[in-house]
PDB file of C-alpha atoms and ligand atoms in Angstrom:
ATOM      1  CA  UNK A   1      34.397 -38.096 106.350  1.00 61.00           C
ATOM      2  CA  UNK A   2      30.405 -38.748 105.588  1.00 71.00           C
ATOM      3  CA  UNK A   3      29.436 -41.212 102.660  1.00 86.00           C
ATOM      4  CA  UNK A   4      27.175 -39.215 100.386  1.00 95.00           C
ATOM      5  CA  UNK A   5      27.285 -42.721  98.381  1.00 95.00           C
ATOM      6  CA  UNK A   6      25.812 -44.475 100.961  1.00 96.00           C
ATOM      7  CA  UNK A   7      23.150 -42.252 101.768  1.00 96.00           C
ATOM      8  CA  UNK A   8      22.066 -42.568  98.453  1.00 96.00           C
ATOM      9  CA  UNK A   9      22.045 -45.851  98.414  1.00 97.00           C
ATOM     10  CA  UNK A  10      20.052 -45.441 101.951  1.00 97.00           C
ATOM     11  CA  UNK A  11      17.276 -43.888  99.964  1.00 95.00           C
ATOM     12  CA  UNK A  12      17.141 -46.320  96.994  1.00 96.00           C
ATOM     13  CA  UNK A  13      16.774 -49.305  99.290  1.00 97.00           C
ATOM     14  CA  UNK A  14      14.250 -47.174 101.324  1.00 96.00           C
ATOM     15  CA  UNK A  15      16.428 -47.687 104.481  1.00 97.00           C
ATOM     16  CA  UNK A  16      15.095 -44.631 106.530  1.00 97.00           C
ATOM     17  CA  UNK A  17      16.794 -44.907 109.653  1.00 97.00           C
ATOM     18  CA  UNK A  18      20.014 -45.170 107.863  1.00 97.00           C
ATOM     19  CA  UNK A  19      19.248 -42.238 105.156  1.00 97.00           C
ATOM     20  CA  UNK A  20      18.143 -40.023 108.444  1.00 97.00           C
ATOM     21  CA  UNK A  21      21.584 -40.494 110.302  1.00 97.00           C
ATOM     22  CA  UNK A  22      23.878 -40.237 107.358  1.00 97.00           C
ATOM     23  CA  UNK A  23      22.209 -37.274 107.004  1.00 97.00           C
ATOM     24  CA  UNK A  24      22.606 -35.880 110.363  1.00 96.00           C
ATOM     25  CA  UNK A  25      26.232 -37.303 109.928  1.00 96.00           C
ATOM     26  CA  UNK A  26      27.024 -35.177 106.720  1.00 96.00           C
ATOM     27  CA  UNK A  27      25.137 -32.228 108.488  1.00 96.00           C
ATOM     28  CA  UNK A  28      26.997 -32.595 111.693  1.00 96.00           C
ATOM     29  CA  UNK A  29      30.400 -32.627 109.694  1.00 96.00           C
ATOM     30  CA  UNK A  30      29.584 -29.438 107.774  1.00 94.00           C
ATOM     31  CA  UNK A  31      29.149 -31.282 104.832  1.00 95.00           C
ATOM     32  CA  UNK A  32      27.520 -28.301 102.542  1.00 92.00           C
ATOM     33  CA  UNK A  33      23.641 -28.779 102.315  1.00 90.00           C
ATOM     34  CA  UNK A  34      23.513 -28.440  98.672  1.00 88.00           C
ATOM     35  CA  UNK A  35      25.760 -31.512  98.234  1.00 93.00           C
ATOM     36  CA  UNK A  36      23.544 -33.372 100.546  1.00 94.00           C
ATOM     37  CA  UNK A  37      20.569 -32.397  98.482  1.00 90.00           C
ATOM     38  CA  UNK A  38      22.346 -33.214  95.378  1.00 90.00           C
ATOM     39  CA  UNK A  39      22.815 -36.848  96.280  1.00 94.00           C
ATOM     40  CA  UNK A  40      19.570 -37.568  97.566  1.00 93.00           C
ATOM     41  CA  UNK A  41      17.832 -36.059  94.316  1.00 89.00           C
ATOM     42  CA  UNK A  42      20.420 -38.531  92.408  1.00 93.00           C
ATOM     43  CA  UNK A  43      19.239 -41.173  94.289  1.00 94.00           C
ATOM     44  CA  UNK A  44      15.353 -40.475  93.672  1.00 91.00           C
ATOM     45  CA  UNK A  45      16.143 -40.087  89.834  1.00 90.00           C
ATOM     46  CA  UNK A  46      17.455 -43.254  89.765  1.00 95.00           C
ATOM     47  CA  UNK A  47      14.534 -44.824  91.832  1.00 93.00           C
ATOM     48  CA  UNK A  48      12.410 -43.153  89.335  1.00 88.00           C
ATOM     49  CA  UNK A  49      14.217 -44.861  86.308  1.00 93.00           C
ATOM     50  CA  UNK A  50      14.135 -48.442  87.816  1.00 95.00           C
ATOM     51  CA  UNK A  51      10.496 -47.662  88.122  1.00 92.00           C
ATOM     52  CA  UNK A  52       9.682 -47.070  84.598  1.00 90.00           C
ATOM     53  CA  UNK A  53      12.171 -49.709  83.327  1.00 95.00           C
ATOM     54  CA  UNK A  54       9.892 -52.017  85.477  1.00 95.00           C
ATOM     55  CA  UNK A  55      12.656 -53.103  87.850  1.00 97.00           C
ATOM     56  CA  UNK A  56      10.861 -51.919  90.627  1.00 96.00           C
ATOM     57  CA  UNK A  57       7.290 -51.527  91.491  1.00 94.00           C
ATOM     58  CA  UNK A  58       4.798 -49.125  93.587  1.00 91.00           C
ATOM     59  CA  UNK A  59       5.881 -50.174  97.025  1.00 93.00           C
ATOM     60  CA  UNK A  60       9.828 -50.142  96.517  1.00 95.00           C
ATOM     61  CA  UNK A  61       9.101 -46.589  95.247  1.00 90.00           C
ATOM     62  CA  UNK A  62       7.139 -45.490  98.186  1.00 91.00           C
ATOM     63  CA  UNK A  63       9.401 -46.823 100.702  1.00 94.00           C
ATOM     64  CA  UNK A  64      12.503 -44.791  98.568  1.00 94.00           C
ATOM     65  CA  UNK A  65      10.345 -41.534  99.229  1.00 90.00           C
ATOM     66  CA  UNK A  66       9.826 -42.137 102.262  1.00 92.00           C
ATOM     67  CA  UNK A  67      13.146 -42.509 103.319  1.00 94.00           C
ATOM     68  CA  UNK A  68      14.172 -39.299 101.269  1.00 91.00           C
ATOM     69  CA  UNK A  69      10.804 -37.529 102.985  1.00 88.00           C
ATOM     70  CA  UNK A  70      12.558 -38.119 106.631  1.00 93.00           C
ATOM     71  CA  UNK A  71      16.271 -37.294 105.439  1.00 93.00           C
ATOM     72  CA  UNK A  72      14.835 -34.053 103.892  1.00 89.00           C
ATOM     73  CA  UNK A  73      13.349 -33.222 107.091  1.00 90.00           C
ATOM     74  CA  UNK A  74      16.721 -33.202 108.887  1.00 94.00           C
ATOM     75  CA  UNK A  75      18.238 -30.914 105.971  1.00 90.00           C
ATOM     76  CA  UNK A  76      15.413 -28.637 105.629  1.00 85.00           C
ATOM     77  CA  UNK A  77      16.569 -25.719 107.915  1.00 88.00           C
ATOM     78  CA  UNK A  78      19.950 -25.917 106.647  1.00 88.00           C
ATOM     79  CA  UNK A  79      18.296 -25.453 103.015  1.00 85.00           C
ATOM     80  CA  UNK A  80      16.523 -22.486 104.240  1.00 80.00           C
ATOM     81  CA  UNK A  81      19.374 -20.975 106.095  1.00 83.00           C
ATOM     82  CA  UNK A  82      22.091 -21.441 103.458  1.00 82.00           C
ATOM     83  CA  UNK A  83      19.070 -19.865 100.898  1.00 82.00           C
ATOM     84  CA  UNK A  84      18.773 -22.834  98.779  1.00 84.00           C
ATOM     85  CA  UNK A  85      15.455 -22.636  97.248  1.00 87.00           C
ATOM     86  CA  UNK A  86      13.321 -25.274  95.601  1.00 92.00           C
ATOM     87  CA  UNK A  87      13.549 -25.399  91.649  1.00 91.00           C
ATOM     88  CA  UNK A  88       9.885 -25.066  91.563  1.00 93.00           C
ATOM     89  CA  UNK A  89       6.765 -24.248  93.023  1.00 96.00           C
ATOM     90  CA  UNK A  90       3.960 -27.394  92.032  1.00 97.00           C
ATOM     91  CA  UNK A  91       0.490 -27.763  93.016  1.00 98.00           C
ATOM     92  CA  UNK A  92      -1.189 -30.901  92.635  1.00 98.00           C
ATOM     93  CA  UNK A  93      -4.332 -32.609  93.162  1.00 98.00           C
ATOM     94  CA  UNK A  94      -6.982 -35.213  92.274  1.00 98.00           C
ATOM     95  CA  UNK A  95      -9.732 -33.631  90.136  1.00 98.00           C
ATOM     96  CA  UNK A  96     -13.094 -33.059  91.333  1.00 98.00           C
ATOM     97  CA  UNK A  97     -15.440 -36.081  92.245  1.00 98.00           C
ATOM     98  CA  UNK A  98     -12.362 -38.517  91.945  1.00 98.00           C
ATOM     99  CA  UNK A  99     -11.239 -40.245  95.464  1.00 95.00           C
ATOM    100  CA  UNK A 100      -8.141 -41.616  94.084  1.00 95.00           C
ATOM    101  CA  UNK A 101      -5.024 -40.866  95.730  1.00 92.00           C
ATOM    102  CA  UNK A 102      -2.328 -43.432  95.496  1.00 88.00           C
ATOM    103  CA  UNK A 103      -0.934 -42.478  91.753  1.00 90.00           C
ATOM    104  CA  UNK A 104      -1.250 -38.569  92.965  1.00 93.00           C
ATOM    105  CA  UNK A 105       0.589 -39.058  95.964  1.00 91.00           C
ATOM    106  CA  UNK A 106       3.492 -40.703  94.208  1.00 88.00           C
ATOM    107  CA  UNK A 107       3.944 -38.037  91.641  1.00 94.00           C
ATOM    108  CA  UNK A 108       3.839 -35.612  95.113  1.00 93.00           C
ATOM    109  CA  UNK A 109       6.670 -37.686  96.677  1.00 88.00           C
ATOM    110  CA  UNK A 110       8.655 -37.861  93.329  1.00 89.00           C
ATOM    111  CA  UNK A 111       8.566 -34.258  92.899  1.00 93.00           C
ATOM    112  CA  UNK A 112       9.648 -33.491  96.157  1.00 91.00           C
ATOM    113  CA  UNK A 113      12.332 -35.755  95.645  1.00 87.00           C
ATOM    114  CA  UNK A 114      13.361 -33.253  92.547  1.00 90.00           C
ATOM    115  CA  UNK A 115      13.592 -30.432  95.302  1.00 93.00           C
ATOM    116  CA  UNK A 116      10.000 -28.950  94.057  1.00 95.00           C
ATOM    117  CA  UNK A 117       7.914 -27.435  96.635  1.00 95.00           C
ATOM    118  CA  UNK A 118       4.647 -29.410  96.357  1.00 96.00           C
ATOM    119  CA  UNK A 119       1.469 -27.904  97.826  1.00 97.00           C
ATOM    120  CA  UNK A 120      -1.061 -31.073  98.149  1.00 97.00           C
ATOM    121  CA  UNK A 121      -4.638 -30.414  97.627  1.00 98.00           C
ATOM    122  CA  UNK A 122      -5.758 -33.654  98.292  1.00 97.00           C
ATOM    123  CA  UNK A 123      -8.535 -35.239  96.321  1.00 98.00           C
ATOM    124  CA  UNK A 124     -11.940 -34.227  94.942  1.00 98.00           C
ATOM    125  CA  UNK A 125     -10.318 -30.730  94.240  1.00 98.00           C
ATOM    126  CA  UNK A 126     -13.024 -28.366  92.503  1.00 98.00           C
ATOM    127  CA  UNK A 127     -11.312 -26.113  89.441  1.00 98.00           C
ATOM    128  CA  UNK A 128     -11.995 -23.067  91.665  1.00 98.00           C
ATOM    129  CA  UNK A 129      -9.625 -24.654  94.454  1.00 98.00           C
ATOM    130  CA  UNK A 130      -6.863 -25.477  92.017  1.00 98.00           C
ATOM    131  CA  UNK A 131      -6.970 -21.773  90.647  1.00 97.00           C
ATOM    132  CA  UNK A 132      -7.022 -20.362  93.757  1.00 97.00           C
ATOM    133  CA  UNK A 133      -3.888 -22.164  94.904  1.00 97.00           C
ATOM    134  CA  UNK A 134      -2.117 -21.698  91.849  1.00 97.00           C
ATOM    135  CA  UNK A 135      -2.333 -17.858  92.138  1.00 96.00           C
ATOM    136  CA  UNK A 136      -1.838 -17.693  95.895  1.00 96.00           C
ATOM    137  CA  UNK A 137       1.426 -20.033  95.715  1.00 96.00           C
ATOM    138  CA  UNK A 138       2.126 -18.360  91.895  1.00 95.00           C
ATOM    139  CA  UNK A 139       3.305 -22.098  91.141  1.00 96.00           C
ATOM    140  CA  UNK A 140       5.062 -22.981  88.269  1.00 96.00           C
ATOM    141  CA  UNK A 141       3.700 -26.545  87.772  1.00 97.00           C
ATOM    142  CA  UNK A 142      -0.323 -27.620  88.644  1.00 98.00           C
ATOM    143  CA  UNK A 143      -0.433 -31.137  88.194  1.00 98.00           C
ATOM    144  CA  UNK A 144      -4.044 -33.209  87.800  1.00 98.00           C
ATOM    145  CA  UNK A 145      -4.644 -36.585  88.345  1.00 98.00           C
ATOM    146  CA  UNK A 146      -7.908 -38.326  87.368  1.00 98.00           C
ATOM    147  CA  UNK A 147      -8.312 -42.565  87.636  1.00 97.00           C
ATOM    148  CA  UNK A 148     -12.315 -42.534  86.680  1.00 98.00           C
ATOM    149  CA  UNK A 149     -13.043 -42.077  82.651  1.00 98.00           C
ATOM    150  CA  UNK A 150     -16.376 -40.657  84.472  1.00 98.00           C
ATOM    151  CA  UNK A 151     -13.814 -37.826  86.207  1.00 98.00           C
ATOM    152  CA  UNK A 152     -11.895 -37.010  83.070  1.00 98.00           C
ATOM    153  CA  UNK A 153     -14.036 -34.494  81.930  1.00 98.00           C
ATOM    154  CA  UNK A 154     -13.066 -32.408  85.424  1.00 98.00           C
ATOM    155  CA  UNK A 155      -9.733 -32.521  83.995  1.00 98.00           C
ATOM    156  CA  UNK A 156     -11.037 -30.451  80.660  1.00 98.00           C
ATOM    157  CA  UNK A 157     -13.075 -28.048  83.214  1.00 98.00           C
ATOM    158  CA  UNK A 158      -9.902 -27.491  85.444  1.00 98.00           C
ATOM    159  CA  UNK A 159      -7.635 -26.730  82.404  1.00 97.00           C
ATOM    160  CA  UNK A 160     -10.194 -24.354  81.119  1.00 97.00           C
ATOM    161  CA  UNK A 161     -10.745 -22.670  84.749  1.00 97.00           C
ATOM    162  CA  UNK A 162      -6.862 -22.352  84.869  1.00 97.00           C
ATOM    163  CA  UNK A 163      -6.948 -21.080  81.368  1.00 95.00           C
ATOM    164  CA  UNK A 164      -9.690 -18.614  82.408  1.00 95.00           C
ATOM    165  CA  UNK A 165      -7.780 -16.947  84.943  1.00 94.00           C
ATOM    166  CA  UNK A 166      -5.188 -15.937  82.787  1.00 88.00           C
ATOM    167  CA  UNK A 167      -2.466 -18.400  84.791  1.00 82.00           C
ATOM    168  CA  UNK A 168      -0.693 -19.725  81.182  1.00 75.00           C
ATOM    169  CA  UNK A 169       2.906 -19.052  82.882  1.00 81.00           C
ATOM    170  CA  UNK A 170       1.771 -21.968  84.967  1.00 94.00           C
ATOM    171  CA  UNK A 171       2.401 -25.335  83.026  1.00 97.00           C
ATOM    172  CA  UNK A 172      -0.205 -27.920  83.437  1.00 97.00           C
ATOM    173  CA  UNK A 173       0.388 -31.409  83.628  1.00 98.00           C
ATOM    174  CA  UNK A 174      -2.000 -34.404  83.828  1.00 98.00           C
ATOM    175  CA  UNK A 175      -1.956 -37.950  84.442  1.00 98.00           C
ATOM    176  CA  UNK A 176      -4.082 -40.866  85.580  1.00 97.00           C
ATOM    177  CA  UNK A 177      -4.846 -44.630  84.388  1.00 96.00           C
ATOM    178  CA  UNK A 178      -7.256 -43.379  81.754  1.00 97.00           C
ATOM    179  CA  UNK A 179      -5.225 -40.298  80.510  1.00 98.00           C
ATOM    180  CA  UNK A 180      -3.487 -40.290  77.245  1.00 98.00           C
ATOM    181  CA  UNK A 181      -1.173 -37.479  75.444  1.00 98.00           C
ATOM    182  CA  UNK A 182      -4.110 -37.544  72.886  1.00 98.00           C
ATOM    183  CA  UNK A 183      -5.927 -36.382  75.882  1.00 98.00           C
ATOM    184  CA  UNK A 184      -3.514 -33.977  77.089  1.00 98.00           C
ATOM    185  CA  UNK A 185      -3.523 -32.160  73.524  1.00 98.00           C
ATOM    186  CA  UNK A 186      -7.257 -32.524  73.495  1.00 98.00           C
ATOM    187  CA  UNK A 187      -7.811 -30.406  76.341  1.00 98.00           C
ATOM    188  CA  UNK A 188      -4.927 -27.953  76.077  1.00 97.00           C
ATOM    189  CA  UNK A 189      -2.745 -29.279  79.112  1.00 97.00           C
ATOM    190  CA  UNK A 190       0.774 -28.577  78.711  1.00 97.00           C
ATOM    191  CA  UNK A 191       2.143 -32.152  79.410  1.00 98.00           C
ATOM    192  CA  UNK A 192       1.033 -35.530  80.062  1.00 98.00           C
ATOM    193  CA  UNK A 193       3.003 -38.026  82.400  1.00 97.00           C
ATOM    194  CA  UNK A 194       2.160 -41.954  82.067  1.00 95.00           C
ATOM    195  CA  UNK A 195       3.789 -42.549  85.682  1.00 93.00           C
ATOM    196  CA  UNK A 196       5.474 -40.540  88.516  1.00 91.00           C
ATOM    197  CA  UNK A 197       9.015 -40.756  87.278  1.00 88.00           C
ATOM    198  CA  UNK A 198       7.891 -39.119  84.105  1.00 93.00           C
ATOM    199  CA  UNK A 199       5.791 -36.656  86.028  1.00 95.00           C
ATOM    200  CA  UNK A 200       9.185 -35.474  87.122  1.00 93.00           C
ATOM    201  CA  UNK A 201      11.211 -35.528  83.710  1.00 95.00           C
ATOM    202  CA  UNK A 202       8.157 -33.289  82.114  1.00 97.00           C
ATOM    203  CA  UNK A 203       8.094 -31.064  84.885  1.00 97.00           C
ATOM    204  CA  UNK A 204      11.925 -30.321  84.465  1.00 96.00           C
ATOM    205  CA  UNK A 205      11.343 -30.119  80.482  1.00 97.00           C
ATOM    206  CA  UNK A 206       8.175 -27.493  81.044  1.00 96.00           C
ATOM    207  CA  UNK A 207      10.396 -25.201  83.900  1.00 94.00           C
ATOM    208  CA  UNK A 208      13.535 -25.393  81.989  1.00 92.00           C
ATOM    209  CA  UNK A 209      11.672 -24.540  78.696  1.00 90.00           C
ATOM    210  CA  UNK A 210      10.098 -21.436  80.314  1.00 82.00           C
ATOM    211  CA  UNK A 211      13.074 -20.008  82.057  1.00 79.00           C
TER     212      UNK A 211
HETATM  213 CO1  B1M B   1     -11.274 -47.722  92.192  1.00 54.52          CO
HETATM  214  N1  B1M B   1     -11.463 -47.785  90.271  1.00 54.52           N
HETATM  215  N2  B1M B   1     -13.137 -46.886  92.467  1.00 54.52           N
HETATM  216  N3  B1M B   1     -10.982 -47.407  94.047  1.00 54.52           N
HETATM  217  N4  B1M B   1      -9.587 -48.343  92.103  1.00 54.52           N
HETATM  218  C1  B1M B   1     -10.199 -48.418  89.508  1.00 54.52           C
HETATM  219  C2  B1M B   1      -9.624 -46.806  89.086  1.00 54.52           C
HETATM  220  C3  B1M B   1     -10.844 -49.081  88.246  1.00 54.52           C
HETATM  221  C4  B1M B   1     -10.082 -49.041  86.973  1.00 54.52           C
HETATM  222  C5  B1M B   1     -11.468 -50.533  88.859  1.00 54.52           C
HETATM  223  C6  B1M B   1     -11.653 -51.244  87.801  1.00 54.52           C
HETATM  224  O1  B1M B   1     -12.830 -50.995  87.744  1.00 54.52           O
HETATM  225  N5  B1M B   1     -11.080 -52.417  87.578  1.00 54.52           N
HETATM  226  C7  B1M B   1     -12.379 -48.356  88.156  1.00 54.52           C
HETATM  227  C8  B1M B   1     -12.131 -47.204  87.103  1.00 54.52           C
HETATM  228  C9  B1M B   1     -13.123 -47.559  85.587  1.00 54.52           C
HETATM  229  C10 B1M B   1     -13.036 -46.722  84.729  1.00 54.52           C
HETATM  230  O2  B1M B   1     -13.113 -45.365  85.160  1.00 54.52           O
HETATM  231  N6  B1M B   1     -12.440 -46.745  83.620  1.00 54.52           N
HETATM  232  C11 B1M B   1     -12.611 -47.751  89.445  1.00 54.52           C
HETATM  233  C12 B1M B   1     -14.078 -47.509  89.982  1.00 54.52           C
HETATM  234  C13 B1M B   1     -14.938 -47.998  89.001  1.00 54.52           C
HETATM  235  C14 B1M B   1     -13.940 -47.061  91.372  1.00 54.52           C
HETATM  236  C15 B1M B   1     -15.320 -46.799  92.019  1.00 54.52           C
HETATM  237  C16 B1M B   1     -16.559 -45.954  90.909  1.00 54.52           C
HETATM  238  C17 B1M B   1     -15.890 -48.120  92.586  1.00 54.52           C
HETATM  239  C18 B1M B   1     -17.363 -47.833  93.039  1.00 54.52           C
HETATM  240  O3  B1M B   1     -17.425 -47.405  93.902  1.00 54.52           O
HETATM  241  N7  B1M B   1     -18.352 -48.345  92.320  1.00 54.52           N
HETATM  242  C19 B1M B   1     -15.092 -45.983  93.229  1.00 54.52           C
HETATM  243  C20 B1M B   1     -14.865 -44.479  92.856  1.00 54.52           C
HETATM  244  C21 B1M B   1     -14.602 -43.350  94.048  1.00 54.52           C
HETATM  245  C22 B1M B   1     -14.404 -41.905  93.324  1.00 54.52           C
HETATM  246  O4  B1M B   1     -13.355 -41.856  93.160  1.00 54.52           O
HETATM  247  N8  B1M B   1     -15.501 -40.982  93.577  1.00 54.52           N
HETATM  248  C23 B1M B   1     -13.839 -46.484  93.264  1.00 54.52           C
HETATM  249  C24 B1M B   1     -13.048 -46.084  94.719  1.00 54.52           C
HETATM  250  C25 B1M B   1     -12.036 -46.949  95.380  1.00 54.52           C
HETATM  251  C26 B1M B   1     -11.565 -46.905  96.491  1.00 54.52           C
HETATM  252  C27 B1M B   1     -11.895 -45.864  97.123  1.00 54.52           C
HETATM  253  C28 B1M B   1     -12.016 -48.297  96.817  1.00 54.52           C
HETATM  254  C29 B1M B   1      -9.704 -47.107  96.013  1.00 54.52           C
HETATM  255  C30 B1M B   1      -9.105 -45.901  95.981  1.00 54.52           C
HETATM  256  C31 B1M B   1      -7.891 -45.632  97.486  1.00 54.52           C
HETATM  257  C32 B1M B   1      -7.259 -44.624  97.057  1.00 54.52           C
HETATM  258  O5  B1M B   1      -6.557 -44.057  96.239  1.00 54.52           O
HETATM  259  N9  B1M B   1      -7.177 -43.927  98.445  1.00 54.52           N
HETATM  260  C33 B1M B   1      -9.731 -47.683  94.798  1.00 54.52           C
HETATM  261  C34 B1M B   1      -8.681 -48.396  94.013  1.00 54.52           C
HETATM  262  C35 B1M B   1      -7.486 -48.488  94.749  1.00 54.52           C
HETATM  263  C36 B1M B   1      -8.500 -48.736  92.587  1.00 54.52           C
HETATM  264  C37 B1M B   1      -7.562 -49.473  92.204  1.00 54.52           C
HETATM  265  C38 B1M B   1      -7.530 -50.837  92.518  1.00 54.52           C
HETATM  266  C39 B1M B   1      -6.009 -49.108  92.258  1.00 54.52           C
HETATM  267  C40 B1M B   1      -6.052 -47.555  91.846  1.00 54.52           C
HETATM  268  C41 B1M B   1      -4.435 -47.040  92.373  1.00 54.52           C
HETATM  269  O6  B1M B   1      -4.386 -46.703  93.107  1.00 54.52           O
HETATM  270  N10 B1M B   1      -3.636 -48.112  91.789  1.00 54.52           N
HETATM  271  C42 B1M B   1      -7.979 -49.036  90.652  1.00 54.52           C
HETATM  272  C43 B1M B   1      -7.690 -50.416  89.432  1.00 54.52           C
HETATM  273  C44 B1M B   1      -6.169 -50.506  89.278  1.00 54.52           C
HETATM  274  O7  B1M B   1      -5.739 -49.715  88.536  1.00 54.52           O
HETATM  275  N11 B1M B   1      -6.064 -51.882  89.126  1.00 54.52           N
HETATM  276  C45 B1M B   1      -9.358 -48.526  90.374  1.00 54.52           C
HETATM  277  C46 B1M B   1      -2.057 -47.478  91.828  1.00 54.52           C
HETATM  278  C47 B1M B   1      -1.309 -46.329  91.235  1.00 54.52           C
HETATM  279  C48 B1M B   1       0.122 -46.340  91.619  1.00 54.52           C
HETATM  280  O8  B1M B   1      -1.637 -46.234  89.932  1.00 54.52           O
HETATM  281  O9  B1M B   1      -3.550 -44.163  90.001  1.00 54.52           O
HETATM  282  O10 B1M B   1      -3.009 -45.099  88.040  1.00 54.52           O
HETATM  283  P1  B1M B   1      -2.193 -44.999  89.294  1.00 54.52           P
HETATM  284  O11 B1M B   1      -1.322 -43.768  89.126  1.00 54.52           O
HETATM  285  C49 B1M B   1       0.253 -43.927  88.039  1.00 54.52           C
HETATM  286  C50 B1M B   1      -0.295 -43.612  86.671  1.00 54.52           C
HETATM  287  O12 B1M B   1      -1.808 -43.481  86.528  1.00 54.52           O
HETATM  288  C51 B1M B   1       0.414 -42.027  86.803  1.00 54.52           C
HETATM  289  O13 B1M B   1       1.366 -42.440  88.150  1.00 54.52           O
HETATM  290  C52 B1M B   1       1.174 -42.954  89.065  1.00 54.52           C
HETATM  291  C53 B1M B   1       2.410 -44.120  89.313  1.00 54.52           C
HETATM  292  O14 B1M B   1       2.950 -44.519  88.374  1.00 54.52           O
HETATM  293  N12 B1M B   1      -0.201 -40.884  87.722  1.00 54.52           N
HETATM  294  C54 B1M B   1      -0.197 -39.859  87.125  1.00 54.52           C
HETATM  295  C55 B1M B   1      -1.392 -40.666  88.498  1.00 54.52           C
HETATM  296  N13 B1M B   1      -1.596 -39.629  88.667  1.00 54.52           N
HETATM  297  C56 B1M B   1      -1.008 -38.671  87.765  1.00 54.52           C
HETATM  298  C57 B1M B   1      -0.870 -37.079  87.821  1.00 54.52           C
HETATM  299  C58 B1M B   1       0.464 -37.086  87.340  1.00 54.52           C
HETATM  300  C59 B1M B   1       0.885 -37.841  86.139  1.00 54.52           C
HETATM  301  C60 B1M B   1       0.870 -39.261  86.327  1.00 54.52           C
HETATM  302  O15 B1M B   1       0.642 -35.793  86.850  1.00 54.52           O
HETATM  303  C61 B1M B   1      -0.055 -34.685  87.856  1.00 54.52           C
END
């Protein structure tokens, strides 16, 4: 019997090879894809919570997310075949003028770890590109990241562009070192996350509230 608890541990400790091998073992012994996925998501949630409590830091979180990503690649064809859909479609990017992407990448990884289908638009993303991507992918969540005080106004411009395009069904989450809840309220974003783990909690809350 494959050990899903060990798979969870392999993800938490960022042991890529073991995570992939245990995932493959579970697949080969016909463990339902949903059960394997649940074990992975629970493990990533734990990683997020330990990050929030400052028990682990960015490097540990990155290696855990990478282990999850590789294990997920094995599982993905089965999830598709079983008709198991991602819990949400999300668009993410760093706003216009801003080239910082480490925090944004962490948020994208944590969202993937929570079984969101994530389209990453990269850095220096113009408002029109966010609007186009949200429309094209019919995303429920759009995430805007900014690391510079000089690019924070691009968050507002992007929020305004999303609202002008009547995309109210898409919930907007913003974050980045200089961003605050107060700023989120001021620009009319639906949520603010101080870190990547909170970005999962807030996205889940907004999706559930809209359902
Ligand atoms: Co830049 N930089 N940088 N930089 N850089 C800062 C941000 C700065 C604070 C350094 C400083 O002066 N002390 C400063 C900003 C000052 C300010 O605006 N108040 C600064 C500056 C000034 C600049 C340049 C202007 C420097 C210059 O050229 N004169 C320039 C701007 C370039 C541009 O963007 N147009 C610049 C360039 C760069 C590099 C390219 C060299 C590099 C970026 C590489 C890359 O990202 N690929 C870089 C780096 C690495 C930094 C520091 C050192 C580290 C940023 C980082 O990655 N942190 C940074 C100083 C610092 O923070 N110590 C600095 C780690 C990351 C995990 O944290 O991104 O905050 P963070 O993400 C967190 C949360 O904020 C949150 O979750 C993440 C994980 O918990 N979060 C979200 C982030 N996005 C989120 C989105 C969400 C939710 C949460 O929802 C969607």
